[in-house]
């Protein structure tokens, strides 16, 4: 009798539960998740399909936090959530909105999240991001915008991620566990917190270099010259470009050497490596020299003076662009497109030219100022291309777990990461038929109006995807796409002169006080170095002017600035 009563009680309870479930079937409650194909598939697969997936990084709790589902279950949220994401547009991006990119077209249906992109115009982030941090209209997420210094100076406005990673970012944690380095050393601040997710590639050969000088072979043929291998030959080639009408239009409109001082890979600072000084790339790195872990000066040395004197000679003779110190990227690129330029520093010629036009250009070998000088090319041997702070969530965000889950959703597999980087599979990248990996593709039908670089930045974000390991990263396979292997070939021609490991700065945070100390010194120091460089190249200088310049560097604490980098190299900061 007891067994019968127990059975009847159980059946009654089951009937009550079923009635309650049936009564909500037509509800429009705000807590209901938005309908999506993912939900439909989960329902058809059975109850187990709706449970969060486990990961190597730790078991999700299974409990919703602020309406956000942990683990990898979809949708990400159980009720609609809008995220405001700040991102700088690239000048070559032809979309009207980031929502047009393949990774985000169906994001609301897939995740329940609505993305509102705060798109900063190209070149404006340096001005606008500090205003946001200082009390402007703060986004929920900064995507690829914050520097180490901005992180450390604004920790109270940023969400600490370390306690959320196992539960809400299992895909990322799996990726980080496969790296050949201790990722926490890179990502953790001196206050022992993690504020930003890692992005880009663990290592990509084409990114071990920066601007590489290329020269117009068609112009060389027109003036009867070979690719120069010495500084004297280089000078003679530039003179021939100036005097010989190599573009064949009957006008004296040739610019033998074109540069844009404020463009990251086309600055005239790239050339100081010809004199064996500098640290391989960038404006800051031209101001010091690291060998065997020792930091030494560059911009007050005899070698630097020779560099300035040589380029003043070129400037005075009209062999370098008279507008190089003031022109923007658009003006610079138009000169190249108009067939007015003989040589310049570039990522590849495909940056501004069609696939057919690119064939006229070849890499200029790293030149040495004189015999016995080891030149420095613009790159680093085996450079790590991991970047921290790619995805930083602010305390403005009401649903930080959802924002973290979104990044983790974009990091769910190699194909998703590549879609974020350069669009859907089949256009700029594809998979080997045997499933052994992926490869990059450069279409053959590009034009000056819509180059390969336009395609990359239009279809994806290029350098801002969630972190990809070496195993996930596509190959530049010249047998399948010769143009895709162009950049690798360029790097291979100069990588023997890249900065060795002993000369590379470490990837690490330093204390906020140390950053303040460096910033206090370098604001005026770097501005003065830049101002004197342009003035010296355009106007020339004498011994008295040079001595006064070196004295001014001392007054602006150049020595203390160099010591800061020595302390950084030594791990003291």
Short mmCIF file of C-alpha atoms in Angstrom, two decimals, residues 299-302 304-305 528 532 543-556 558:
data_model
loop_
_atom_site.label_atom_id
_atom_site.label_comp_id
_atom_site.label_asym_id
_atom_site.label_seq_id
_atom_site.Cartn_x
_atom_site.Cartn_y
_atom_site.Cartn_z
CA UNK A 299 70.36 60.32 -32.11
CA UNK A 300 73.44 62.15 -30.81
CA UNK A 301 76.02 59.89 -32.44
CA UNK A 302 78.37 60.51 -35.40
CA UNK A 304 73.16 59.74 -36.87
CA UNK A 305 74.79 62.97 -38.00
CA UNK A 528 62.41 67.83 -30.12
CA UNK A 532 65.33 68.68 -35.34
CA UNK A 543 78.85 72.23 -36.18
CA UNK A 544 77.44 74.86 -33.84
CA UNK A 545 73.86 73.79 -34.57
CA UNK A 546 74.74 70.14 -33.99
CA UNK A 547 76.49 70.90 -30.70
CA UNK A 548 73.52 72.95 -29.51
CA UNK A 549 71.20 70.08 -30.46
CA UNK A 550 73.24 67.54 -28.47
CA UNK A 551 73.31 69.90 -25.49
CA UNK A 552 69.55 70.28 -25.69
CA UNK A 553 69.17 66.49 -25.65
CA UNK A 554 71.11 66.43 -22.38
CA UNK A 555 68.85 69.14 -20.96
CA UNK A 556 65.78 67.12 -21.96
CA UNK A 558 67.98 61.87 -22.96
#
